[in-house]
Tab-separated table of C-alpha atoms in Angstrom:
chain	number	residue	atom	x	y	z
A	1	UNK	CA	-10.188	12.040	-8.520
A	2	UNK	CA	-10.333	8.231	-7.772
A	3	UNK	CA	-11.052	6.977	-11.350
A	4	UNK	CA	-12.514	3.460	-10.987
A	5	UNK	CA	-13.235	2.243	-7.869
A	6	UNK	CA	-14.253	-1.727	-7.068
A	7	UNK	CA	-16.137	-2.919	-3.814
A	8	UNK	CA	-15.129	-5.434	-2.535
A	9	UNK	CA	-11.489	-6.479	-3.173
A	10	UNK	CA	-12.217	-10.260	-2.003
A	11	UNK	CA	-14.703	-12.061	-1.788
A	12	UNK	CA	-15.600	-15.776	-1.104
A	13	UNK	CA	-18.474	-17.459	-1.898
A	14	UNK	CA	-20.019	-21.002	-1.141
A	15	UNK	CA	-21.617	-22.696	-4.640
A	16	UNK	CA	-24.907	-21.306	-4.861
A	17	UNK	CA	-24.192	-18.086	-2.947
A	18	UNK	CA	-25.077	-14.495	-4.809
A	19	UNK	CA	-23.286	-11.640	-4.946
A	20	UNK	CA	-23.494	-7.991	-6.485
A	21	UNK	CA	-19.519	-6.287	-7.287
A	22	UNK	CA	-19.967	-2.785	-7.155
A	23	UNK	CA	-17.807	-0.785	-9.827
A	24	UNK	CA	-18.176	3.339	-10.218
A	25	UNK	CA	-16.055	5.860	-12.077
A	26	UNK	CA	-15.793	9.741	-11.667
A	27	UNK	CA	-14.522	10.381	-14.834
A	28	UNK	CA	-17.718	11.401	-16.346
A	29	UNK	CA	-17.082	8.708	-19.022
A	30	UNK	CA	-20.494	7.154	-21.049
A	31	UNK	CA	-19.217	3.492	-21.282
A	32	UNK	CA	-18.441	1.158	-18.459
A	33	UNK	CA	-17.015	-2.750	-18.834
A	34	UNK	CA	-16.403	-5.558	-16.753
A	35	UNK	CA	-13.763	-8.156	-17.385
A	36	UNK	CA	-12.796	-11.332	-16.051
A	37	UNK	CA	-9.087	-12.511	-16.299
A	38	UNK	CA	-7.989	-15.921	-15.662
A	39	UNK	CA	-4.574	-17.858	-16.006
A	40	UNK	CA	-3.596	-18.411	-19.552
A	41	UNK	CA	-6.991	-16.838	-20.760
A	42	UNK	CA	-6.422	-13.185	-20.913
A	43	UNK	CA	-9.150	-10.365	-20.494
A	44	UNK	CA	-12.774	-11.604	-21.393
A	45	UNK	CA	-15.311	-8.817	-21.844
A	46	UNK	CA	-18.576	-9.949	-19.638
A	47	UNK	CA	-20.803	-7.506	-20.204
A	48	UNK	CA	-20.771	-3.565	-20.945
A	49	UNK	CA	-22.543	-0.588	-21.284
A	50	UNK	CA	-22.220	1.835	-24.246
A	51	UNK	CA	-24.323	4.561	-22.343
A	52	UNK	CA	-26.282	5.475	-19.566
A	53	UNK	CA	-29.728	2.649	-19.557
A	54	UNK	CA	-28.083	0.620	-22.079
A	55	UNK	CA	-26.132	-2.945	-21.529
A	56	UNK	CA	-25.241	-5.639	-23.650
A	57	UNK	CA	-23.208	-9.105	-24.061
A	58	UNK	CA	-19.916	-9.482	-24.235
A	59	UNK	CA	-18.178	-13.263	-24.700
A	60	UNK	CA	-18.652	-14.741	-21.540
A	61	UNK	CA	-22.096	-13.681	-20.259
A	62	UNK	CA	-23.497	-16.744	-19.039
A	63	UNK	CA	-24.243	-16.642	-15.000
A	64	UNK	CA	-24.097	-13.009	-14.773
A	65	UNK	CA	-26.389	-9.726	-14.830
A	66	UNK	CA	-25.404	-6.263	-14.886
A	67	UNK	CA	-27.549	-3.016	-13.844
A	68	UNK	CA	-25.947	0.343	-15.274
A	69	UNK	CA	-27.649	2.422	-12.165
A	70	UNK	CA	-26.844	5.644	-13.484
A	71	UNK	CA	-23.983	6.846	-15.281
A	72	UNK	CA	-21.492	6.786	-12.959
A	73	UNK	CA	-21.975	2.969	-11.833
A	74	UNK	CA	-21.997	-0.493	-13.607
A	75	UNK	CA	-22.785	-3.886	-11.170
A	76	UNK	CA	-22.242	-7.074	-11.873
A	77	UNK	CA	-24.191	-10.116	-9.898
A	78	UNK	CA	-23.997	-13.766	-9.767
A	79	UNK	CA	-27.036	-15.219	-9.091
A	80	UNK	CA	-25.689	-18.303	-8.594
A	81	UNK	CA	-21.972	-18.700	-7.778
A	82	UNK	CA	-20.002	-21.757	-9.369
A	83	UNK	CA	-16.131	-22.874	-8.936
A	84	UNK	CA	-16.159	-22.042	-12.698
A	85	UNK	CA	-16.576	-18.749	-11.896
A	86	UNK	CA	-13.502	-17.898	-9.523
A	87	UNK	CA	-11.786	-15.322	-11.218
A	88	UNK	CA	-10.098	-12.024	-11.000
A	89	UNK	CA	-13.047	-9.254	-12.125
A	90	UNK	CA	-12.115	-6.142	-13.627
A	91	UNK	CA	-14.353	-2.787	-13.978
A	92	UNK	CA	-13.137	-0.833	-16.649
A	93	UNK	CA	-14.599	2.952	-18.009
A	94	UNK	CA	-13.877	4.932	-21.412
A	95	UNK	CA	-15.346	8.176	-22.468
A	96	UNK	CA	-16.356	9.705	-26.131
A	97	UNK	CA	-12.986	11.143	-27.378
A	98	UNK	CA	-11.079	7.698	-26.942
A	99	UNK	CA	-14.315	5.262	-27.664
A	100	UNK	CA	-12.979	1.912	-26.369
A	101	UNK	CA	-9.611	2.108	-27.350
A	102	UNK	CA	-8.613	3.694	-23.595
A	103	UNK	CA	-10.456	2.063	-21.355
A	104	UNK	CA	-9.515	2.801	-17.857
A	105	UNK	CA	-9.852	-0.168	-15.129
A	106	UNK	CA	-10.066	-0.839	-11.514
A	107	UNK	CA	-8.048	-2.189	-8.851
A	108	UNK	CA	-10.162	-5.661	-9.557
A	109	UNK	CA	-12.212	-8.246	-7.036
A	110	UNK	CA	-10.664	-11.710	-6.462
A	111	UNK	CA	-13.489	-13.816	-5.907
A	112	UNK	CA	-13.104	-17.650	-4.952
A	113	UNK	CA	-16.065	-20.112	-4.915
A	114	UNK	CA	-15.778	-22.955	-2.935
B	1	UNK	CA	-7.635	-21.262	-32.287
B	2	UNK	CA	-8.290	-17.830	-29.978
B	3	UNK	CA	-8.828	-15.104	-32.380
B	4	UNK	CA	-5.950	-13.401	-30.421
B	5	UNK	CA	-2.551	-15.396	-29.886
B	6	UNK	CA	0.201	-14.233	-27.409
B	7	UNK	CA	3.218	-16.372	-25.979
B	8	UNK	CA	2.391	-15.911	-22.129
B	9	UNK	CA	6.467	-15.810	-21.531
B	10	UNK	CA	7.817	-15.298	-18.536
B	11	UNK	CA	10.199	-13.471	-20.746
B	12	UNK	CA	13.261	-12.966	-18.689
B	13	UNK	CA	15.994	-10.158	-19.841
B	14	UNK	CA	18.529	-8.478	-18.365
B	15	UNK	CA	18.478	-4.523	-17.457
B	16	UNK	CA	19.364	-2.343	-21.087
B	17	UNK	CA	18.044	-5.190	-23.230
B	18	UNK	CA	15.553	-4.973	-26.601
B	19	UNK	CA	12.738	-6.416	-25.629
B	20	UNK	CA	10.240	-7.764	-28.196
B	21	UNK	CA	6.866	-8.546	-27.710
B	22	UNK	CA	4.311	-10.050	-30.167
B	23	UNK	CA	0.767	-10.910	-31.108
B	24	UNK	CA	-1.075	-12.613	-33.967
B	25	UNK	CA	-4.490	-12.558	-34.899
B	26	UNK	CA	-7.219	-13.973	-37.207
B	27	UNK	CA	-9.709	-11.237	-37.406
B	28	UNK	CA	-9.168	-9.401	-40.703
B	29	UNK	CA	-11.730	-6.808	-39.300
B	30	UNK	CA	-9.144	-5.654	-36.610
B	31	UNK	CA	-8.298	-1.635	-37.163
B	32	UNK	CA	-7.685	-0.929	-33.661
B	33	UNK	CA	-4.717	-2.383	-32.103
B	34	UNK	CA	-3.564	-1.279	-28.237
B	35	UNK	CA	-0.631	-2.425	-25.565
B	36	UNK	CA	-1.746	-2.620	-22.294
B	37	UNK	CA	0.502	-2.973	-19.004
B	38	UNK	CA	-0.558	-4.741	-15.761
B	39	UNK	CA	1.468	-4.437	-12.776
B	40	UNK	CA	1.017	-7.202	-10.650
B	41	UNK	CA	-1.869	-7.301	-8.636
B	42	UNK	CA	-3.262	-3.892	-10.396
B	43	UNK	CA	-5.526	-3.172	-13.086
B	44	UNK	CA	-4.017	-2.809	-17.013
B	45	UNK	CA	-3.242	0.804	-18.029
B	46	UNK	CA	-2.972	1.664	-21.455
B	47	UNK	CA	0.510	2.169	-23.200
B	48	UNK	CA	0.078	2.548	-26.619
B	49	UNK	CA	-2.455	2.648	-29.599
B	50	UNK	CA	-2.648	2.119	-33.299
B	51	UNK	CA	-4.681	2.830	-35.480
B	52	UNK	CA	-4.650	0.796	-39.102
B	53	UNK	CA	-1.119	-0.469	-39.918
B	54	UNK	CA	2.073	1.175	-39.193
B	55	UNK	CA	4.442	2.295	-36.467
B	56	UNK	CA	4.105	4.529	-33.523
B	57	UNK	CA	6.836	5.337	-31.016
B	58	UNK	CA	6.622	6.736	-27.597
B	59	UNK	CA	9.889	7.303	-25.779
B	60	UNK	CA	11.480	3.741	-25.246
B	61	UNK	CA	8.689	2.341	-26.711
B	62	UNK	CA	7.448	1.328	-30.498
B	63	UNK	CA	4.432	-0.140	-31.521
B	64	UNK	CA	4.514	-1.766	-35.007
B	65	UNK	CA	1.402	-3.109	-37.061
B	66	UNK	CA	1.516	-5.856	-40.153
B	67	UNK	CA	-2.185	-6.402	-41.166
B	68	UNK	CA	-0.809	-8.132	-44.271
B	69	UNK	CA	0.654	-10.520	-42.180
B	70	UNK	CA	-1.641	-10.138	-38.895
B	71	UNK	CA	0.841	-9.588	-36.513
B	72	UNK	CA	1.549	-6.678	-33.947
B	73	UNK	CA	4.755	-6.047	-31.664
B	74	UNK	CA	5.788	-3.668	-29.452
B	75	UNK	CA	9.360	-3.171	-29.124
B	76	UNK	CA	11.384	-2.009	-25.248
B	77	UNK	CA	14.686	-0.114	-25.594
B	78	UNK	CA	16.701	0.201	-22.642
B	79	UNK	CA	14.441	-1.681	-20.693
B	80	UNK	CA	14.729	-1.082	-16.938
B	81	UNK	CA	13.670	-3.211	-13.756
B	82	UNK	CA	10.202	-1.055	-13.610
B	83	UNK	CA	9.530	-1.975	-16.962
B	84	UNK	CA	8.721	-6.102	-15.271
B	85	UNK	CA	4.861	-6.235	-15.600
B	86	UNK	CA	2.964	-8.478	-17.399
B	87	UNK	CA	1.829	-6.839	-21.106
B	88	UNK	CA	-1.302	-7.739	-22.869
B	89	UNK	CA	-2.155	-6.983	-26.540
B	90	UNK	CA	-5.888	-6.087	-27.536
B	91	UNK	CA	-7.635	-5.272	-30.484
B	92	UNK	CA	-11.256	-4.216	-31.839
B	93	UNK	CA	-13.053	-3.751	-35.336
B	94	UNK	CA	-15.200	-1.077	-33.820
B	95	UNK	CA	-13.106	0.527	-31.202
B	96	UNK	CA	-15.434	-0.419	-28.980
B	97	UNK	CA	-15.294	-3.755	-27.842
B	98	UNK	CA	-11.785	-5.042	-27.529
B	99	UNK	CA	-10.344	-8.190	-27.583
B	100	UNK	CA	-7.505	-9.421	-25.471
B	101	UNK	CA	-4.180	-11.677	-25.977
B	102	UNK	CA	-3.189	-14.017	-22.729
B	103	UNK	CA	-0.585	-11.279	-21.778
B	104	UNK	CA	3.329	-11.894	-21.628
B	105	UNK	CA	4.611	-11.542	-18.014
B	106	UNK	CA	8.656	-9.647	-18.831
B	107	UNK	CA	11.067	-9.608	-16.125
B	108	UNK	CA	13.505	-7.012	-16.092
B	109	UNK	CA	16.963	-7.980	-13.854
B	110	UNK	CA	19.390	-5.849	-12.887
């Protein structure tokens, strides 16, 4: 049982570059996050996905998609890489009999953008 | 003004120490208020959860709730060298979505 599993763990990017972090859980659970945590700023909810073909907005959505592929995986791509977004991303997963409350998250991706 | 406010520390202490740990927040909708612990270089994992106002306590640990006052703590007893993580306070009004507080990095000597 692996929980949540992230691909990759680093990454780099040049400005301008795209990317796709890959995020799946094994836990069965209907709702899938993903976070990005920076110094001083805490957790911010990106974008997440309350079921299975469903997605929606969290705080800081701007320069990101998501595709919930099936139930067990939730990606996140930047079309378009910017310094601004060099961050730590976390994955996170909850299931029905906790809601949101437990969420359960991943190892995280550093990414740097030059 | 963040609608979740937490002193980022480092809180330093030494080994068998009290520690308290606090949040305030604006949102009067808050019901749902949670502790989360991140280990350094690791993903959070939760610790404890609330529900409305109140206390809840789990071994050395003790969540406390003021919505009069909009204020949360958790409370360490005996704290111990594997207790050093950074700890992050969140909160929703659905249960759903949560927000999160900066997180207060504790280090435990001994």
């Amino acid at each position: 049982n692996a929980g949540v599993t992230q691909t990759p763990k680093f990454q780099v990017l040049k400005t301008g570059q795209s990317m796709t972090l890959q995020c799946a859980q094994d836990m069965n659970h209907n709702s899938m996050y993903w976070y990005r945590q920076d110094p001083g700023m805490g957790l911010r909810l990106i974008y997440y996905s309350a079921s299975e073909g469903t997605t929606d907005k969290g705080e800081v959505p701007n320069g990101y998609n998501v595709s919930r592929l099936n139930k067990r995986e939730f990606s996140l791509r930047l079309e378009s890489a910017a310094p601004s977004q060099t961050s730590v991303y976390f994955c996170a997963s909850s299931g029905l009999h906790t809601g949101g409350v437990e969420q359960y998250f991943g190892p995280g991706t550093r990414l740097t953008v030059t | 003004q963040k609608e979740v406010e937490q002193d980022p520390g480092p809180l330093s202490v030494p080994e068998g120490a009290i520690v308290s740990l606090n949040c305030t927040y604006s949102n009067s909708a808050f019901q749902y208020f949670m502790w989360y612990r991140q280990y350094s270089r690791k993903g959070p994992e939760l610790l404890m959860y609330t529900y409305s106002s109140g206390n809840k306590e789990d071994g050395r640990f003790t969540a406390q709730v003021d919505k009069s006052s909009k204020y949360i703590s958790l409370f360490i007893r005996d704290s111990q060298p594997s207790d050093s993580a950074t700890y992050l306070c969140a909160m929703s009004d659905d249960g759903n979505k949560l927000v999160f507080g900066a997180g207060t990095i504790l280090r435990v000597k001994s």
